Amino acid sequence: MPDATTSFTRDIPERIAKNPERARQIGATFVFRITGEGGGTWSIALQDDPRVIEGEAEGADCILTMTHDAWREISDHPARAMNHFTSGVVQVTGNAMLAIKLPAIIG
């Protein structure tokens, strides 16, 4: 179960690098606000130059806010992400429909 820092600085960039075309097809920018011990804020830009950015990107299409524990659960079990969205464990602002595309990148 990776912590958020490891996920955003190593794991997700590796997944993007393995298939940047798939990442570009998503065509959106996501901000992740991970609260609590081990948290932080990262952005995943999935357009022309797909990458992870430390901090909050301007003009994000979808912003997801969750605890570090929720992040670990989602990163370990991406199929459960929708349950977290619908139960309010993960708060989504912006275009929430884009969030359904995230398992291809984070899981």
mmCIF file of N, CA and C in Angstrom:
data_model
loop_
_atom_site.group_PDB
_atom_site.id
_atom_site.type_symbol
_atom_site.label_atom_id
_atom_site.label_comp_id
_atom_site.label_asym_id
_atom_site.label_seq_id
_atom_site.Cartn_x
_atom_site.Cartn_y
_atom_site.Cartn_z
ATOM 1 N N MET A 1 0.863 -1.170 0.000
ATOM 2 C CA MET A 1 0.000 0.000 0.000
ATOM 3 C C MET A 1 0.908 1.231 0.000
ATOM 4 N N PRO A 2 1.021 1.885 -1.146
ATOM 5 C CA PRO A 2 1.922 3.043 -1.238
ATOM 6 C C PRO A 2 1.352 4.265 -0.533
ATOM 7 N N ASP A 3 2.254 5.084 -0.017
ATOM 8 C CA ASP A 3 1.778 6.351 0.521
ATOM 9 C C ASP A 3 1.584 7.314 -0.647
ATOM 10 N N ALA A 4 0.932 8.427 -0.383
ATOM 11 C CA ALA A 4 0.609 9.371 -1.453
ATOM 12 C C ALA A 4 1.864 9.906 -2.130
ATOM 13 N N THR A 5 2.881 10.232 -1.345
ATOM 14 C CA THR A 5 4.103 10.778 -1.938
ATOM 15 C C THR A 5 4.723 9.787 -2.917
ATOM 16 N N THR A 6 4.813 8.534 -2.527
ATOM 17 C CA THR A 6 5.363 7.515 -3.422
ATOM 18 C C THR A 6 4.494 7.353 -4.662
ATOM 19 N N SER A 7 3.197 7.359 -4.471
ATOM 20 C CA SER A 7 2.290 7.223 -5.610
ATOM 21 C C SER A 7 2.486 8.335 -6.629
ATOM 22 N N PHE A 8 2.542 9.577 -6.136
ATOM 23 C CA PHE A 8 2.589 10.720 -7.050
ATOM 24 C C PHE A 8 3.987 11.044 -7.572
ATOM 25 N N THR A 9 5.022 10.602 -6.867
ATOM 26 C CA THR A 9 6.374 10.909 -7.342
ATOM 27 C C THR A 9 7.026 9.745 -8.084
ATOM 28 N N ARG A 10 6.505 8.532 -7.903
ATOM 29 C CA ARG A 10 7.115 7.383 -8.572
ATOM 30 C C ARG A 10 6.107 6.565 -9.375
ATOM 31 N N ASP A 11 5.074 6.057 -8.704
ATOM 32 C CA ASP A 11 4.187 5.082 -9.336
ATOM 33 C C ASP A 11 3.377 5.652 -10.499
ATOM 34 N N ILE A 12 2.693 6.749 -10.267
ATOM 35 C CA ILE A 12 1.864 7.323 -11.331
ATOM 36 C C ILE A 12 2.723 7.830 -12.490
ATOM 37 N N PRO A 13 3.833 8.542 -12.235
ATOM 38 C CA PRO A 13 4.684 8.928 -13.371
ATOM 39 C C PRO A 13 5.171 7.720 -14.185
ATOM 40 N N GLU A 14 5.467 6.606 -13.526
ATOM 41 C CA GLU A 14 5.886 5.401 -14.253
ATOM 42 C C GLU A 14 4.764 4.879 -15.136
ATOM 43 N N ARG A 15 3.533 4.876 -14.621
ATOM 44 C CA ARG A 15 2.393 4.405 -15.420
ATOM 45 C C ARG A 15 2.168 5.315 -16.625
ATOM 46 N N ILE A 16 2.278 6.618 -16.408
ATOM 47 C CA ILE A 16 2.110 7.564 -17.512
ATOM 48 C C ILE A 16 3.195 7.336 -18.564
ATOM 49 N N ALA A 17 4.433 7.154 -18.128
ATOM 50 C CA ALA A 17 5.555 6.967 -19.063
ATOM 51 C C ALA A 17 5.410 5.687 -19.884
ATOM 52 N N LYS A 18 4.792 4.665 -19.315
ATOM 53 C CA LYS A 18 4.612 3.407 -20.042
ATOM 54 C C LYS A 18 3.618 3.542 -21.184
ATOM 55 N N ASN A 19 2.642 4.430 -21.037
ATOM 56 C CA ASN A 19 1.640 4.590 -22.085
ATOM 57 C C ASN A 19 1.162 6.040 -22.141
ATOM 58 N N PRO A 20 2.023 6.954 -22.594
ATOM 59 C CA PRO A 20 1.637 8.366 -22.620
ATOM 60 C C PRO A 20 0.472 8.660 -23.559
ATOM 61 N N GLU A 21 0.318 7.863 -24.604
ATOM 62 C CA GLU A 21 -0.796 8.100 -25.532
ATOM 63 C C GLU A 21 -2.135 7.874 -24.838
ATOM 64 N N ARG A 22 -2.229 6.830 -24.044
ATOM 65 C CA ARG A 22 -3.468 6.577 -23.294
ATOM 66 C C ARG A 22 -3.742 7.729 -22.332
ATOM 67 N N ALA A 23 -2.696 8.230 -21.685
ATOM 68 C CA ALA A 23 -2.860 9.368 -20.774
ATOM 69 C C ALA A 23 -3.358 10.595 -21.532
ATOM 70 N N ARG A 24 -2.777 10.866 -22.703
ATOM 71 C CA ARG A 24 -3.200 12.031 -23.504
ATOM 72 C C ARG A 24 -4.662 11.931 -23.921
ATOM 73 N N GLN A 25 -5.134 10.718 -24.154
ATOM 74 C CA GLN A 25 -6.522 10.529 -24.575
ATOM 75 C C GLN A 25 -7.512 10.985 -23.509
ATOM 76 N N ILE A 26 -7.109 10.977 -22.260
ATOM 77 C CA ILE A 26 -7.992 11.458 -21.191
ATOM 78 C C ILE A 26 -8.185 12.957 -21.335
ATOM 79 N N GLY A 27 -7.123 13.679 -21.653
ATOM 80 C CA GLY A 27 -7.227 15.092 -22.003
ATOM 81 C C GLY A 27 -7.748 16.002 -20.909
ATOM 82 N N ALA A 28 -7.336 15.777 -19.682
ATOM 83 C CA ALA A 28 -7.827 16.595 -18.570
ATOM 84 C C ALA A 28 -6.728 16.765 -17.529
ATOM 85 N N THR A 29 -6.930 17.738 -16.647
ATOM 86 C CA THR A 29 -6.026 17.947 -15.519
ATOM 87 C C THR A 29 -6.793 17.705 -14.229
ATOM 88 N N PHE A 30 -6.200 16.893 -13.366
ATOM 89 C CA PHE A 30 -6.786 16.536 -12.082
ATOM 90 C C PHE A 30 -5.916 17.080 -10.961
ATOM 91 N N VAL A 31 -6.554 17.560 -9.911
ATOM 92 C CA VAL A 31 -5.841 17.948 -8.693
ATOM 93 C C VAL A 31 -6.273 16.985 -7.600
ATOM 94 N N PHE A 32 -5.292 16.474 -6.865
ATOM 95 C CA PHE A 32 -5.546 15.600 -5.727
ATOM 96 C C PHE A 32 -5.102 16.322 -4.471
ATOM 97 N N ARG A 33 -6.037 16.565 -3.580
ATOM 98 C CA ARG A 33 -5.742 17.149 -2.273
ATOM 99 C C ARG A 33 -5.869 16.023 -1.253
ATOM 100 N N ILE A 34 -4.731 15.547 -0.793
ATOM 101 C CA ILE A 34 -4.701 14.432 0.154
ATOM 102 C C ILE A 34 -4.434 15.021 1.534
ATOM 103 N N THR A 35 -5.386 14.852 2.443
ATOM 104 C CA THR A 35 -5.291 15.472 3.759
ATOM 105 C C THR A 35 -4.735 14.496 4.788
ATOM 106 N N GLY A 36 -4.237 15.059 5.874
ATOM 107 C CA GLY A 36 -3.745 14.254 6.985
ATOM 108 C C GLY A 36 -2.284 13.889 6.835
ATOM 109 N N GLU A 37 -1.813 13.122 7.794
ATOM 110 C CA GLU A 37 -0.423 12.668 7.833
ATOM 111 C C GLU A 37 -0.058 11.976 6.525
ATOM 112 N N GLY A 38 1.017 12.409 5.904
ATOM 113 C CA GLY A 38 1.475 11.817 4.651
ATOM 114 C C GLY A 38 0.807 12.378 3.416
ATOM 115 N N GLY A 39 -0.037 13.373 3.605
ATOM 116 C CA GLY A 39 -0.760 13.947 2.480
ATOM 117 C C GLY A 39 0.012 15.030 1.758
ATOM 118 N N GLY A 40 -0.678 15.705 0.882
ATOM 119 C CA GLY A 40 -0.101 16.781 0.090
ATOM 120 C C GLY A 40 -1.036 17.091 -1.061
ATOM 121 N N THR A 41 -0.581 17.926 -1.955
ATOM 122 C CA THR A 41 -1.374 18.281 -3.129
ATOM 123 C C THR A 41 -0.537 18.035 -4.373
ATOM 124 N N TRP A 42 -1.122 17.306 -5.310
ATOM 125 C CA TRP A 42 -0.475 17.004 -6.580
ATOM 126 C C TRP A 42 -1.486 17.166 -7.699
ATOM 127 N N SER A 43 -0.975 17.440 -8.877
ATOM 128 C CA SER A 43 -1.809 17.531 -10.068
ATOM 129 C C SER A 43 -1.317 16.520 -11.090
ATOM 130 N N ILE A 44 -2.258 15.966 -11.820
ATOM 131 C CA ILE A 44 -1.925 15.074 -12.925
ATOM 132 C C ILE A 44 -2.468 15.734 -14.185
ATOM 133 N N ALA A 45 -1.567 16.170 -15.039
ATOM 134 C CA ALA A 45 -1.938 16.824 -16.298
ATOM 135 C C ALA A 45 -1.860 15.780 -17.407
ATOM 136 N N LEU A 46 -2.983 15.497 -18.015
ATOM 137 C CA LEU A 46 -3.050 14.448 -19.029
ATOM 138 C C LEU A 46 -3.465 15.045 -20.370
ATOM 139 N N GLN A 47 -2.605 15.906 -20.883
ATOM 140 C CA GLN A 47 -2.821 16.485 -22.203
ATOM 141 C C GLN A 47 -1.582 16.231 -23.057
ATOM 142 N N ASP A 48 -1.088 17.250 -23.718
ATOM 143 C CA ASP A 48 0.029 17.109 -24.661
ATOM 144 C C ASP A 48 1.266 16.478 -24.041
ATOM 145 N N ASP A 49 1.623 16.899 -22.853
ATOM 146 C CA ASP A 49 2.810 16.398 -22.152
ATOM 147 C C ASP A 49 2.365 15.813 -20.813
ATOM 148 N N PRO A 50 1.824 14.577 -20.802
ATOM 149 C CA PRO A 50 1.278 14.012 -19.567
ATOM 150 C C PRO A 50 2.337 13.920 -18.474
ATOM 151 N N ARG A 51 1.954 14.384 -17.273
ATOM 152 C CA ARG A 51 2.919 14.399 -16.175
ATOM 153 C C ARG A 51 2.211 14.645 -14.846
ATOM 154 N N VAL A 52 2.958 14.410 -13.772
ATOM 155 C CA VAL A 52 2.509 14.737 -12.423
ATOM 156 C C VAL A 52 3.249 15.994 -11.997
ATOM 157 N N ILE A 53 2.519 16.907 -11.379
ATOM 158 C CA ILE A 53 3.065 18.184 -10.926
ATOM 159 C C ILE A 53 2.832 18.277 -9.424
ATOM 160 N N GLU A 54 3.855 18.631 -8.674
ATOM 161 C CA GLU A 54 3.648 18.857 -7.246
ATOM 162 C C GLU A 54 2.917 20.177 -7.082
ATOM 163 N N GLY A 55 1.869 20.177 -6.265
ATOM 164 C CA GLY A 55 1.073 21.379 -6.049
ATOM 165 C C GLY A 55 -0.191 21.363 -6.886
ATOM 166 N N GLU A 56 -0.880 22.474 -6.847
ATOM 167 C CA GLU A 56 -2.188 22.581 -7.495
ATOM 168 C C GLU A 56 -2.079 23.322 -8.821
ATOM 169 N N ALA A 57 -2.402 22.631 -9.895
ATOM 170 C CA ALA A 57 -2.381 23.228 -11.226
ATOM 171 C C ALA A 57 -3.575 24.160 -11.391
ATOM 172 N N GLU A 58 -3.348 25.281 -12.045
ATOM 173 C CA GLU A 58 -4.446 26.205 -12.334
ATOM 174 C C GLU A 58 -5.329 25.615 -13.425
ATOM 175 N N GLY A 59 -6.602 25.912 -13.340
ATOM 176 C CA GLY A 59 -7.535 25.489 -14.376
ATOM 177 C C GLY A 59 -7.800 23.999 -14.417
ATOM 178 N N ALA A 60 -7.725 23.335 -13.270
ATOM 179 C CA ALA A 60 -7.972 21.891 -13.231
ATOM 180 C C ALA A 60 -9.406 21.590 -13.642
ATOM 181 N N ASP A 61 -9.576 20.477 -14.331
ATOM 182 C CA ASP A 61 -10.904 20.045 -14.757
ATOM 183 C C ASP A 61 -11.660 19.329 -13.647
ATOM 184 N N CYS A 62 -10.913 18.689 -12.748
ATOM 185 C CA CYS A 62 -11.520 17.892 -11.685
ATOM 186 C C CYS A 62 -10.610 17.945 -10.461
ATOM 187 N N ILE A 63 -11.181 18.259 -9.312
ATOM 188 C CA ILE A 63 -10.425 18.327 -8.063
ATOM 189 C C ILE A 63 -10.990 17.274 -7.116
ATOM 190 N N LEU A 64 -10.105 16.434 -6.601
ATOM 191 C CA LEU A 64 -10.506 15.366 -5.689
ATOM 192 C C LEU A 64 -9.844 15.600 -4.341
ATOM 193 N N THR A 65 -10.645 15.578 -3.285
ATOM 194 C CA THR A 65 -10.146 15.781 -1.928
ATOM 195 C C THR A 65 -10.493 14.551 -1.106
ATOM 196 N N MET A 66 -9.479 14.020 -0.408
ATOM 197 C CA MET A 66 -9.689 12.815 0.397
ATOM 198 C C MET A 66 -8.614 12.721 1.464
ATOM 199 N N THR A 67 -8.836 11.864 2.437
ATOM 200 C CA THR A 67 -7.819 11.615 3.458
ATOM 201 C C THR A 67 -6.734 10.703 2.878
ATOM 202 N N HIS A 68 -5.615 10.670 3.579
ATOM 203 C CA HIS A 68 -4.532 9.778 3.152
ATOM 204 C C HIS A 68 -4.979 8.319 3.208
ATOM 205 N N ASP A 69 -5.766 7.958 4.215
ATOM 206 C CA ASP A 69 -6.271 6.586 4.300
ATOM 207 C C ASP A 69 -7.151 6.245 3.104
ATOM 208 N N ALA A 70 -7.997 7.186 2.701
ATOM 209 C CA ALA A 70 -8.842 6.953 1.526
ATOM 210 C C ALA A 70 -7.985 6.799 0.275
ATOM 211 N N TRP A 71 -6.927 7.617 0.153
ATOM 212 C CA TRP A 71 -6.027 7.489 -0.997
ATOM 213 C C TRP A 71 -5.416 6.086 -1.051
ATOM 214 N N ARG A 72 -4.954 5.596 0.091
ATOM 215 C CA ARG A 72 -4.344 4.266 0.117
ATOM 216 C C ARG A 72 -5.349 3.201 -0.315
ATOM 217 N N GLU A 73 -6.558 3.316 0.165
ATOM 218 C CA GLU A 73 -7.602 2.356 -0.201
ATOM 219 C C GLU A 73 -7.859 2.392 -1.709
ATOM 220 N N ILE A 74 -7.962 3.584 -2.263
ATOM 221 C CA ILE A 74 -8.228 3.718 -3.701
ATOM 222 C C ILE A 74 -7.040 3.240 -4.528
ATOM 223 N N SER A 75 -5.839 3.568 -4.106
ATOM 224 C CA SER A 75 -4.674 3.148 -4.892
ATOM 225 C C SER A 75 -4.468 1.632 -4.828
ATOM 226 N N ASP A 76 -4.855 1.015 -3.720
ATOM 227 C CA ASP A 76 -4.766 -0.442 -3.610
ATOM 228 C C ASP A 76 -5.898 -1.150 -4.345
ATOM 229 N N HIS A 77 -7.065 -0.527 -4.365
ATOM 230 C CA HIS A 77 -8.264 -1.145 -4.941
ATOM 231 C C HIS A 77 -9.003 -0.125 -5.814
ATOM 232 N N PRO A 78 -8.480 0.187 -6.998
ATOM 233 C CA PRO A 78 -9.105 1.215 -7.843
ATOM 234 C C PRO A 78 -10.570 0.938 -8.167
ATOM 235 N N ALA A 79 -10.958 -0.324 -8.197
ATOM 236 C CA ALA A 79 -12.345 -0.649 -8.507
ATOM 237 C C ALA A 79 -13.305 -0.137 -7.432
ATOM 238 N N ARG A 80 -12.805 0.121 -6.254
ATOM 239 C CA ARG A 80 -13.650 0.624 -5.164
ATOM 240 C C ARG A 80 -13.779 2.146 -5.170
ATOM 241 N N ALA A 81 -13.099 2.805 -6.063
ATOM 242 C CA ALA A 81 -13.102 4.272 -6.088
ATOM 243 C C ALA A 81 -14.512 4.837 -6.211
ATOM 244 N N MET A 82 -15.336 4.249 -7.061
ATOM 245 C CA MET A 82 -16.689 4.764 -7.258
ATOM 246 C C MET A 82 -17.479 4.722 -5.956
ATOM 247 N N ASN A 83 -17.288 3.686 -5.151
ATOM 248 C CA ASN A 83 -17.969 3.615 -3.854
ATOM 249 C C ASN A 83 -17.563 4.787 -2.967
ATOM 250 N N HIS A 84 -16.282 5.147 -3.008
ATOM 251 C CA HIS A 84 -15.807 6.273 -2.202
ATOM 252 C C HIS A 84 -16.382 7.595 -2.708
ATOM 253 N N PHE A 85 -16.537 7.722 -4.020
ATOM 254 C CA PHE A 85 -17.128 8.947 -4.572
ATOM 255 C C PHE A 85 -18.586 9.070 -4.143
ATOM 256 N N THR A 86 -19.333 7.985 -4.306
ATOM 257 C CA THR A 86 -20.764 8.057 -4.016
ATOM 258 C C THR A 86 -21.061 8.153 -2.527
ATOM 259 N N SER A 87 -20.164 7.652 -1.683
ATOM 260 C CA SER A 87 -20.398 7.713 -0.238
ATOM 261 C C SER A 87 -19.906 9.018 0.384
ATOM 262 N N GLY A 88 -19.219 9.843 -0.395
ATOM 263 C CA GLY A 88 -18.732 11.117 0.126
ATOM 264 C C GLY A 88 -17.364 11.051 0.776
ATOM 265 N N VAL A 89 -16.723 9.888 0.766
ATOM 266 C CA VAL A 89 -15.374 9.768 1.320
ATOM 267 C C VAL A 89 -14.408 10.606 0.486
ATOM 268 N N VAL A 90 -14.674 10.661 -0.809
ATOM 269 C CA VAL A 90 -13.902 11.500 -1.731
ATOM 270 C C VAL A 90 -14.826 12.606 -2.213
ATOM 271 N N GLN A 91 -14.406 13.855 -2.005
ATOM 272 C CA GLN A 91 -15.183 14.986 -2.494
ATOM 273 C C GLN A 91 -14.626 15.382 -3.862
ATOM 274 N N VAL A 92 -15.530 15.562 -4.818
ATOM 275 C CA VAL A 92 -15.134 15.900 -6.182
ATOM 276 C C VAL A 92 -15.777 17.215 -6.568
ATOM 277 N N THR A 93 -14.956 18.137 -7.068
ATOM 278 C CA THR A 93 -15.478 19.379 -7.636
ATOM 279 C C THR A 93 -14.995 19.468 -9.075
ATOM 280 N N GLY A 94 -15.745 20.189 -9.863
ATOM 281 C CA GLY A 94 -15.431 20.261 -11.285
ATOM 282 C C GLY A 94 -16.165 19.145 -12.009
ATOM 283 N N ASN A 95 -15.589 18.657 -13.080
ATOM 284 C CA ASN A 95 -16.209 17.632 -13.906
ATOM 285 C C ASN A 95 -16.000 16.250 -13.284
ATOM 286 N N ALA A 96 -16.954 15.838 -12.476
ATOM 287 C CA ALA A 96 -16.841 14.567 -11.761
ATOM 288 C C ALA A 96 -16.829 13.372 -12.708
ATOM 289 N N MET A 97 -17.416 13.499 -13.883
ATOM 290 C CA MET A 97 -17.431 12.389 -14.833
ATOM 291 C C MET A 97 -16.022 12.009 -15.293
ATOM 292 N N LEU A 98 -15.106 12.964 -15.265
ATOM 293 C CA LEU A 98 -13.723 12.656 -15.637
ATOM 294 C C LEU A 98 -13.075 11.681 -14.664
ATOM 295 N N ALA A 99 -13.533 11.698 -13.422
ATOM 296 C CA ALA A 99 -12.929 10.843 -12.397
ATOM 297 C C ALA A 99 -13.052 9.360 -12.735
ATOM 298 N N ILE A 100 -14.054 8.984 -13.523
ATOM 299 C CA ILE A 100 -14.198 7.566 -13.863
ATOM 300 C C ILE A 100 -13.068 7.078 -14.770
ATOM 301 N N LYS A 101 -12.321 8.000 -15.356
ATOM 302 C CA LYS A 101 -11.195 7.629 -16.217
ATOM 303 C C LYS A 101 -9.899 7.409 -15.435
ATOM 304 N N LEU A 102 -9.883 7.764 -14.175
ATOM 305 C CA LEU A 102 -8.648 7.713 -13.390
ATOM 306 C C LEU A 102 -8.084 6.318 -13.119
ATOM 307 N N PRO A 103 -8.892 5.280 -12.946
ATOM 308 C CA PRO A 103 -8.281 3.972 -12.681
ATOM 309 C C PRO A 103 -7.249 3.553 -13.731
ATOM 310 N N ALA A 104 -7.390 4.015 -14.952
ATOM 311 C CA ALA A 104 -6.407 3.686 -15.989
ATOM 312 C C ALA A 104 -5.036 4.269 -15.674
ATOM 313 N N ILE A 105 -4.996 5.313 -14.858
ATOM 314 C CA ILE A 105 -3.740 5.991 -14.540
ATOM 315 C C ILE A 105 -3.249 5.665 -13.130
ATOM 316 N N ILE A 106 -4.161 5.610 -12.171
ATOM 317 C CA ILE A 106 -3.719 5.444 -10.782
ATOM 318 C C ILE A 106 -3.718 4.003 -10.313
ATOM 319 N N GLY A 107 -4.352 3.113 -11.059
ATOM 320 C CA GLY A 107 -4.468 1.756 -10.570
ATOM 321 C C GLY A 107 -3.757 0.738 -11.385
#
